[in-house]
Short mmCIF file of N, CA, C and O in Angstrom, two decimals:
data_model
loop_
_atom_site.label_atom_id
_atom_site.label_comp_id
_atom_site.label_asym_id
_atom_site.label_seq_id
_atom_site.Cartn_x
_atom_site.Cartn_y
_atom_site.Cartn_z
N UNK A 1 19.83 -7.54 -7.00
CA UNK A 1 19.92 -7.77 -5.57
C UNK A 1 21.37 -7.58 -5.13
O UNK A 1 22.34 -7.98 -5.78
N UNK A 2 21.43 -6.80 -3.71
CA UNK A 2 23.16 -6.58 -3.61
C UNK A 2 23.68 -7.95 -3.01
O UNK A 2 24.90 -8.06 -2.93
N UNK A 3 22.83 -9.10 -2.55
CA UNK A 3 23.38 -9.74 -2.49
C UNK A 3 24.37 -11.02 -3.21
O UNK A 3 25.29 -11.80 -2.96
N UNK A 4 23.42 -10.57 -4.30
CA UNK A 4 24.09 -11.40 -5.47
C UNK A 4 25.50 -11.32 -5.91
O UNK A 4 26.35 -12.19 -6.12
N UNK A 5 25.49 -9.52 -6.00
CA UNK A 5 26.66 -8.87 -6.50
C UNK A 5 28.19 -9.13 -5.38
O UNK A 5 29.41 -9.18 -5.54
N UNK A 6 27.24 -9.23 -4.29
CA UNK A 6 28.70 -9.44 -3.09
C UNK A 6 29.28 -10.50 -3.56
O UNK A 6 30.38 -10.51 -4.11
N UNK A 7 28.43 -11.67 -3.32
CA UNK A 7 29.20 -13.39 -3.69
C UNK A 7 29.27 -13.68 -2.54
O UNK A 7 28.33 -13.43 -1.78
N UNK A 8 30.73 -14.44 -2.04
CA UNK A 8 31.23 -15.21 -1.35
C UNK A 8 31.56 -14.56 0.00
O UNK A 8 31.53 -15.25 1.02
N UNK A 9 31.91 -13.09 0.04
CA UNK A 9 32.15 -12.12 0.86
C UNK A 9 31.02 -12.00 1.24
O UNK A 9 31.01 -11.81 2.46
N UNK A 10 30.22 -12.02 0.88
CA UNK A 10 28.67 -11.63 1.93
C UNK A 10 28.31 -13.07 3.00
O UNK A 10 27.99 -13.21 4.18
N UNK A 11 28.59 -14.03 1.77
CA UNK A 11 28.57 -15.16 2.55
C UNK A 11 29.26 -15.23 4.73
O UNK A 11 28.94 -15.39 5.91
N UNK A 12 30.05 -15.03 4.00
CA UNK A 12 31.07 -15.06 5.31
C UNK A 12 30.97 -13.86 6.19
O UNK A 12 31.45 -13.88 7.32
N UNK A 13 30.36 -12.81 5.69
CA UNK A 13 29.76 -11.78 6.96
C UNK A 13 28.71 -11.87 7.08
O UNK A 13 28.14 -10.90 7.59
N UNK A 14 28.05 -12.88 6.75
CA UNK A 14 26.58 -13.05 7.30
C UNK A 14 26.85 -14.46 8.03
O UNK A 14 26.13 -14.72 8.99
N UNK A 15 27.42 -15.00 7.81
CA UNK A 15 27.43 -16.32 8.68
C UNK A 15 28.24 -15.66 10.37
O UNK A 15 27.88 -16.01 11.49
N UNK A 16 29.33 -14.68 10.05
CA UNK A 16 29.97 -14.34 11.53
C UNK A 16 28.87 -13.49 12.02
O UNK A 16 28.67 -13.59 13.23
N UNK A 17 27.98 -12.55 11.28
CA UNK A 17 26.94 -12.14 11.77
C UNK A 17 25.72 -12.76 12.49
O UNK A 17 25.11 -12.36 13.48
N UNK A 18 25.52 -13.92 11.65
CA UNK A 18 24.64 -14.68 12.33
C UNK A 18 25.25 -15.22 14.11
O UNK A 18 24.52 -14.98 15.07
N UNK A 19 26.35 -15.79 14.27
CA UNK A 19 27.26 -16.14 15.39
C UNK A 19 26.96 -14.74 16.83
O UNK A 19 26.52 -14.80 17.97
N UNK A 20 27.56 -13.45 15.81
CA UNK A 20 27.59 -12.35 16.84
C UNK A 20 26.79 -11.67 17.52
O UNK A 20 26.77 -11.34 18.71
N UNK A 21 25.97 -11.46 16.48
CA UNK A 21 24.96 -10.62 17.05
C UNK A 21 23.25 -10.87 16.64
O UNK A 21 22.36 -10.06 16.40
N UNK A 22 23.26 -12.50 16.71
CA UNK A 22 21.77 -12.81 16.10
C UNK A 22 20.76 -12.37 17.35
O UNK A 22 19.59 -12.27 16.99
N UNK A 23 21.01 -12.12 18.63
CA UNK A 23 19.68 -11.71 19.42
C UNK A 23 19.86 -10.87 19.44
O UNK A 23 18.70 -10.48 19.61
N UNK A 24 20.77 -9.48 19.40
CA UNK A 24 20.63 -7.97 19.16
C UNK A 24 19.94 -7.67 17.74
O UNK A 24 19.04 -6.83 17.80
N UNK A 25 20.19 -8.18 16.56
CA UNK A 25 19.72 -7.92 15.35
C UNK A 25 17.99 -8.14 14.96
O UNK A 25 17.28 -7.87 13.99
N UNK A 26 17.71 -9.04 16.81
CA UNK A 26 16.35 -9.39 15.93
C UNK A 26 15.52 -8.33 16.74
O UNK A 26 14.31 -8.47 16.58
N UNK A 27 15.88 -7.34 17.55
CA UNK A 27 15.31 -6.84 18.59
C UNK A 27 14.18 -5.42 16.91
O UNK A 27 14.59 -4.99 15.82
N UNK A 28 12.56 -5.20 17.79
CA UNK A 28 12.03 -4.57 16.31
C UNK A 28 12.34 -3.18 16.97
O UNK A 28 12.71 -2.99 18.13
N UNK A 29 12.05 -2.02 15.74
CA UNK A 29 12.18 -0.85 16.59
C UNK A 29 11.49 -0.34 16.13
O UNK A 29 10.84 -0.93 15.28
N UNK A 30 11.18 1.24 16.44
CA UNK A 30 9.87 1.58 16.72
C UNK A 30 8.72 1.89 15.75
O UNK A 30 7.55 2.25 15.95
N UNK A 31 9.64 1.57 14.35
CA UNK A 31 8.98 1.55 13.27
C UNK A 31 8.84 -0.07 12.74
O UNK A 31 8.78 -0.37 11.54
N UNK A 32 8.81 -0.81 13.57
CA UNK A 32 8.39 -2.38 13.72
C UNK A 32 9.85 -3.47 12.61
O UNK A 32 9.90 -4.67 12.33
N UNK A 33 10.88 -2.17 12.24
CA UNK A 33 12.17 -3.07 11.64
C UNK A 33 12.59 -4.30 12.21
O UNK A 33 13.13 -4.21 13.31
N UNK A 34 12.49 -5.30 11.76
CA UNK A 34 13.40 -6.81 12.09
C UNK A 34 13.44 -7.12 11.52
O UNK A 34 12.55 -7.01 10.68
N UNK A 35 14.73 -8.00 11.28
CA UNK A 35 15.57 -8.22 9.96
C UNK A 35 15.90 -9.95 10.84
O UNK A 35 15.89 -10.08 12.06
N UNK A 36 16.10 -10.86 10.03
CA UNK A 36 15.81 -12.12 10.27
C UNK A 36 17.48 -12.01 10.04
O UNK A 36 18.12 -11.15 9.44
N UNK A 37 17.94 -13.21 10.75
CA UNK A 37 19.87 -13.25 11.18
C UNK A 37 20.44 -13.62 9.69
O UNK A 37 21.65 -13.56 9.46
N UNK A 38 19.59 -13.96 8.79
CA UNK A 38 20.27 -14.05 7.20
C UNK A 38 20.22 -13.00 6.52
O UNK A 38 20.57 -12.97 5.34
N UNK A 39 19.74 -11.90 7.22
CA UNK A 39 19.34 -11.04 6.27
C UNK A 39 20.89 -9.81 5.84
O UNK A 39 21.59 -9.57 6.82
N UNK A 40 21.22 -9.32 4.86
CA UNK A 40 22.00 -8.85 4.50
C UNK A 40 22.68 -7.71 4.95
O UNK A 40 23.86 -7.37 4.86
N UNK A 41 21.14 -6.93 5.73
CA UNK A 41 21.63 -5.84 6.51
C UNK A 41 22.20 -5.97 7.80
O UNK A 41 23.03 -5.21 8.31
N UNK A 42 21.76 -6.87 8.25
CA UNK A 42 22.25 -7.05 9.58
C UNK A 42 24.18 -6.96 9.73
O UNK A 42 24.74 -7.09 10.82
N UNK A 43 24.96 -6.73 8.36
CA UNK A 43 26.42 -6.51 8.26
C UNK A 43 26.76 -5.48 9.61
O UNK A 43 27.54 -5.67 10.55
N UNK A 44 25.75 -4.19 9.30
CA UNK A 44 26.08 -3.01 9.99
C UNK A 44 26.26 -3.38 11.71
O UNK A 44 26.98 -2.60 12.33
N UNK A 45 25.68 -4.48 12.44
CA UNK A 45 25.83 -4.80 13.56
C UNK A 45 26.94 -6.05 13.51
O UNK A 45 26.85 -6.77 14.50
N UNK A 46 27.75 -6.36 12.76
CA UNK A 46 29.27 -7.54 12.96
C UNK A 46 30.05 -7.17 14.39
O UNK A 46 30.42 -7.81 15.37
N UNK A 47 30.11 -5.66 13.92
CA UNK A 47 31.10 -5.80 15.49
C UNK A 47 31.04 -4.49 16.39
O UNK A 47 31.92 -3.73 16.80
N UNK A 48 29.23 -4.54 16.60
CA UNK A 48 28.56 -3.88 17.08
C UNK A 48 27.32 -4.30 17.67
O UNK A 48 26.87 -5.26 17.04
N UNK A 49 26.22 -3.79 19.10
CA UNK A 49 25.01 -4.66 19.12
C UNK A 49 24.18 -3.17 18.74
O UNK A 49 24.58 -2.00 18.70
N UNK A 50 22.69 -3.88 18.44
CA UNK A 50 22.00 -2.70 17.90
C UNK A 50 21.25 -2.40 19.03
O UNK A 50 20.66 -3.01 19.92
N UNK A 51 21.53 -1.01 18.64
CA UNK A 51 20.97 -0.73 20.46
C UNK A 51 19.69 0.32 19.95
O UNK A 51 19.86 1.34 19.29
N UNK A 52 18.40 -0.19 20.41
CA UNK A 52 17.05 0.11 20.69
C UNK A 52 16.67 0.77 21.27
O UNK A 52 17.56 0.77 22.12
N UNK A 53 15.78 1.66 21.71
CA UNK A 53 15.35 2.29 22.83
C UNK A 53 14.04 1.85 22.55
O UNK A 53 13.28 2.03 21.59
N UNK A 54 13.94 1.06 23.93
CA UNK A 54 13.03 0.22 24.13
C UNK A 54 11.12 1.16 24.74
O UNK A 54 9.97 0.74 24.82
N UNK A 55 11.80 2.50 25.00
CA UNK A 55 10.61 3.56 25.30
C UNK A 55 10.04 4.51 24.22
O UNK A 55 10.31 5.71 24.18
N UNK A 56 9.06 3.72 23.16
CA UNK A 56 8.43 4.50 21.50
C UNK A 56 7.90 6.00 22.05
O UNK A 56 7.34 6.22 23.13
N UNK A 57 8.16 6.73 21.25
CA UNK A 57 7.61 8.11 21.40
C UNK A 57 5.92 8.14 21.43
O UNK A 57 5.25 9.06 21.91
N UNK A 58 5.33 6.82 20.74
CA UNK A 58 3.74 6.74 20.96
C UNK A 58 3.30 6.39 22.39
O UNK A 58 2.15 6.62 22.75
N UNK A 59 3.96 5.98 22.99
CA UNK A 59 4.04 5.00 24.34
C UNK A 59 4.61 6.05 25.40
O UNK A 59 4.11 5.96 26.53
N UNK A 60 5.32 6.77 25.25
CA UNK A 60 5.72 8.22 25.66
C UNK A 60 4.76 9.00 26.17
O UNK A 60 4.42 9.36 27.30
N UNK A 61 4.21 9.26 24.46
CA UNK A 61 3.41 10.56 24.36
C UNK A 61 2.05 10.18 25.23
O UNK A 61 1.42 10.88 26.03
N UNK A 62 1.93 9.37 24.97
CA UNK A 62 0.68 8.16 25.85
C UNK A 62 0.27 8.59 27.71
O UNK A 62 -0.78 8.81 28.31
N UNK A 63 1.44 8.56 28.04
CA UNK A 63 1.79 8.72 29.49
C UNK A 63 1.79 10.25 29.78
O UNK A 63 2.05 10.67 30.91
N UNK A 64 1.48 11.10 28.72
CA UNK A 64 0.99 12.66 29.37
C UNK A 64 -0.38 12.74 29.11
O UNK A 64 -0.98 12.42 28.08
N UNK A 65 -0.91 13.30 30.37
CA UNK A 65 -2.78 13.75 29.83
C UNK A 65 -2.57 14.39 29.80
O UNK A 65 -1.62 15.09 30.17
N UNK A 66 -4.18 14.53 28.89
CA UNK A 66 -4.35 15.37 28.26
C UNK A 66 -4.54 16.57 29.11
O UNK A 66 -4.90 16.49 30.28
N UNK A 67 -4.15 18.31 28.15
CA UNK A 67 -4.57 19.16 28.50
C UNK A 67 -5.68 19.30 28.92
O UNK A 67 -6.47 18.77 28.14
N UNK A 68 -6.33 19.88 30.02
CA UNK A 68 -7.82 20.71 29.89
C UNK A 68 -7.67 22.28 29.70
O UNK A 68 -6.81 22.97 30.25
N UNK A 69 -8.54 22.68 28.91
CA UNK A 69 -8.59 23.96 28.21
C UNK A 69 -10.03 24.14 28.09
O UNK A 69 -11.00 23.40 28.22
N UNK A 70 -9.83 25.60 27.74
CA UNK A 70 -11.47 26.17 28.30
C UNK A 70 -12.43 27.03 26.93
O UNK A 70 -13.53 27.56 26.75
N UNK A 71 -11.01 26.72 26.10
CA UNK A 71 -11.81 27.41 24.58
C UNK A 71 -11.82 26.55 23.86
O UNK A 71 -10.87 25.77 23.97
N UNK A 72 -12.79 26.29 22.83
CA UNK A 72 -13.42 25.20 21.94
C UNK A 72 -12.31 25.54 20.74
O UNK A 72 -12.82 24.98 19.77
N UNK A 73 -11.53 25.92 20.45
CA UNK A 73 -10.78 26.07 19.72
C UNK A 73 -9.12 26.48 19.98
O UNK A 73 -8.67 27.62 20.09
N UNK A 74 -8.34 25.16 20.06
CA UNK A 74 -7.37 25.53 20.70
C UNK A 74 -5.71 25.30 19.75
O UNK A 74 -5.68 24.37 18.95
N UNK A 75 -4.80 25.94 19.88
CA UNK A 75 -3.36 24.95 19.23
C UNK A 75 -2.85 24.90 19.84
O UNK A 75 -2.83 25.28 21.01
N UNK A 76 -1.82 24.01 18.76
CA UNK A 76 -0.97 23.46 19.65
C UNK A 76 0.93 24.11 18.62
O UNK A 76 1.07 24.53 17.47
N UNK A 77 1.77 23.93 19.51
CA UNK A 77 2.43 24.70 18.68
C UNK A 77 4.15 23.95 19.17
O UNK A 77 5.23 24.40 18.78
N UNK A 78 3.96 22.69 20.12
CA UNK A 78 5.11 21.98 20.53
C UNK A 78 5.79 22.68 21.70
O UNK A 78 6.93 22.24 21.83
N UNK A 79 5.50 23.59 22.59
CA UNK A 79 6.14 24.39 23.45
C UNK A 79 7.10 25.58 22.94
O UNK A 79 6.77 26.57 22.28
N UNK A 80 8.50 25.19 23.45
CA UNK A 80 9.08 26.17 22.92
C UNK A 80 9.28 26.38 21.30
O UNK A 80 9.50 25.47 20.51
N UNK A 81 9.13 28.01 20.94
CA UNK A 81 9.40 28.10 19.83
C UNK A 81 10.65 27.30 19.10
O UNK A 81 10.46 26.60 18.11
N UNK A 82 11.57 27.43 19.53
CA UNK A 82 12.90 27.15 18.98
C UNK A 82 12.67 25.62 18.69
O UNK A 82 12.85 25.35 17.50
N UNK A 83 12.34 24.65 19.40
CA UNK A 83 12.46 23.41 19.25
C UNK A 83 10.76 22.78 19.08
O UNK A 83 10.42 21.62 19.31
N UNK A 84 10.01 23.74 18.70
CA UNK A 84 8.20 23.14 18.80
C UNK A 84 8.26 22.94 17.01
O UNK A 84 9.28 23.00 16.31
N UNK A 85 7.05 22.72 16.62
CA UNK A 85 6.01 22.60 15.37
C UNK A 85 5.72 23.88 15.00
O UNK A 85 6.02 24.84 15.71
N UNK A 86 5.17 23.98 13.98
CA UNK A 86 4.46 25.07 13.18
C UNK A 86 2.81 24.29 14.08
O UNK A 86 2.46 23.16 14.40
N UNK A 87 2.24 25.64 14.19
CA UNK A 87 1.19 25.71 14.65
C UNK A 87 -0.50 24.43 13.85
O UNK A 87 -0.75 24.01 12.72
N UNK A 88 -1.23 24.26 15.23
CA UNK A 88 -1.85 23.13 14.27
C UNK A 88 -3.03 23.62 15.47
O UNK A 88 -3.02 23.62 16.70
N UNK A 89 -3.91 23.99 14.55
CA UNK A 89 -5.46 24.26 15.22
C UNK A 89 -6.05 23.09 15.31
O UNK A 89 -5.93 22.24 14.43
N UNK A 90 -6.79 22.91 16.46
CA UNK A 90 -8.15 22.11 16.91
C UNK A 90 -9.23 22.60 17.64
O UNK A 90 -9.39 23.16 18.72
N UNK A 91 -10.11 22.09 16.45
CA UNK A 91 -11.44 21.66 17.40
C UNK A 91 -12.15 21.51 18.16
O UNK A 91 -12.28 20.30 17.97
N UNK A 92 -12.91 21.75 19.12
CA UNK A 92 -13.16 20.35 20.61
C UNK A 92 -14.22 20.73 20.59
O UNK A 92 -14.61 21.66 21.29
N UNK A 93 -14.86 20.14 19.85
CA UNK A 93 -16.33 20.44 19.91
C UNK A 93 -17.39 19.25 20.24
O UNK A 93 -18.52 19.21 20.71
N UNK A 94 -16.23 18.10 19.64
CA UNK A 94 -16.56 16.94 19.66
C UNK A 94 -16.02 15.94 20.88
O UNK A 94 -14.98 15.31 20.69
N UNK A 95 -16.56 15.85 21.79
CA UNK A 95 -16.23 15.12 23.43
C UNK A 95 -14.68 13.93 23.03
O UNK A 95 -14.40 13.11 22.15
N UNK A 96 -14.25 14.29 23.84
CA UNK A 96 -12.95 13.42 24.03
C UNK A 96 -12.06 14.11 24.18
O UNK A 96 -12.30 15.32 24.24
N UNK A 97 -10.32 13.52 24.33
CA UNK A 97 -9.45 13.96 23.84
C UNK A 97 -9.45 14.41 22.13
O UNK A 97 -10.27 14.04 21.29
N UNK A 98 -8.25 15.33 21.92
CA UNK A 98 -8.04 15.49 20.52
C UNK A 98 -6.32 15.08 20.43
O UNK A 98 -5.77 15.05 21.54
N UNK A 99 -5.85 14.91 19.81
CA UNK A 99 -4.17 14.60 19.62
C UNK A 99 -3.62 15.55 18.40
O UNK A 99 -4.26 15.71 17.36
N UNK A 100 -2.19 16.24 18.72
CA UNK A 100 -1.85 17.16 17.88
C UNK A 100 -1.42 16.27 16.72
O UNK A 100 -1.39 15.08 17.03
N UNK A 101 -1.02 16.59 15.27
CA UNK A 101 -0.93 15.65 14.64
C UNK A 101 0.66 15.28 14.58
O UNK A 101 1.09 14.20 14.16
N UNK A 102 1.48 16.38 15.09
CA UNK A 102 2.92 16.63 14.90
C UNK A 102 3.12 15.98 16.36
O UNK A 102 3.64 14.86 16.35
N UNK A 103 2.82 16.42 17.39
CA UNK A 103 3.42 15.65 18.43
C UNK A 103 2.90 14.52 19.38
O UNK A 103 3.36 13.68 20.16
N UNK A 104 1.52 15.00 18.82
CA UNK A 104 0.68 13.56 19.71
C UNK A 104 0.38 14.26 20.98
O UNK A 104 -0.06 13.50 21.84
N UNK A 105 0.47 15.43 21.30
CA UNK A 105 -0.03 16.19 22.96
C UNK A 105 -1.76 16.09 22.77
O UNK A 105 -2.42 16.24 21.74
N UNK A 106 -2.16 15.80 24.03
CA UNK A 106 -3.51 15.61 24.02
C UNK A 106 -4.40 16.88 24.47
O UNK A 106 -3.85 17.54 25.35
N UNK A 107 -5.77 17.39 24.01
CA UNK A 107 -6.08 18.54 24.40
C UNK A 107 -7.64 17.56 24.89
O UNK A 107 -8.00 16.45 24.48
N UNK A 108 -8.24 18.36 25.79
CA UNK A 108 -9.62 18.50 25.85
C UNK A 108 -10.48 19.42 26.46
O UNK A 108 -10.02 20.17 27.33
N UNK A 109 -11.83 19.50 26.10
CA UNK A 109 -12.67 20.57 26.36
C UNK A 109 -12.64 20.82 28.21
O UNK A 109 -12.77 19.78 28.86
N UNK A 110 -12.54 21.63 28.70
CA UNK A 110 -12.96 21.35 30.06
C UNK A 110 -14.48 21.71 30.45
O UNK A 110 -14.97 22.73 29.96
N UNK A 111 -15.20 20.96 31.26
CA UNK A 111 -16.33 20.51 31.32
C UNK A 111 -16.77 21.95 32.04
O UNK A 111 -16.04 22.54 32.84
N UNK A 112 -17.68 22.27 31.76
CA UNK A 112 -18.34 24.20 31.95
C UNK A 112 -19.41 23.37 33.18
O UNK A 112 -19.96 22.27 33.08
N UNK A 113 -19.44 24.35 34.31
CA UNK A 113 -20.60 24.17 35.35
C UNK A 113 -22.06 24.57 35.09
O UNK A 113 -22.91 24.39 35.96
#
């Protein structure tokens, strides 16, 4: 454990840690990280706050509807080349949205008259 190996020095940057920055350190992020104010990592925020972005890319991606599209077989490819995904075929054969697996964009069948 590295805490062992520190000693007395860890001691004392976790106690000014605990003082500085115990409600920035407990904030989770978007991969659900929180680290409790004893915890060892929390060093990296001493004389710094941890700054979050409180808007998840699932919660994001959430807030665009879905495409409607008119062929039962559609991809998706992230927009622009330069900054998109490698290409990812779907389905829609099956009623609903579908979600790309790389970006989470939503597709669906559009309903035929």
């Amino acid at each position: 454990m590295a805490c062992l190996r520190i000693g007395h020095c860890q001691r004392l940057v976790l106690s000014f840690a605990q003082r500085s920055c115990a409600s920035s350190s407990l904030k989770v992020t978007h991969t659900g990280q929180v680290w409790e104010a004893e915890d060892y990592r929390n060093v990296r925020f001493v004389d710094r706050f941890k700054q979050v972005n409180p808007h998840f890319a699932n919660d994001l991606i959430a807030q665009v509807p879905p495409k409607e599209v008119e062929d039962r077989v559609v991809y998706c490819d992230g927009g622009d080349p330069s900054v998109g995904h490698p290409k990812v075929y779907m389905n829609l054969d099956q009623s609903g949205p579908h979600s790309c697996t790389y970006c989470g964009l939503r597709f669906v069948l559009k309903k035929q008259h």
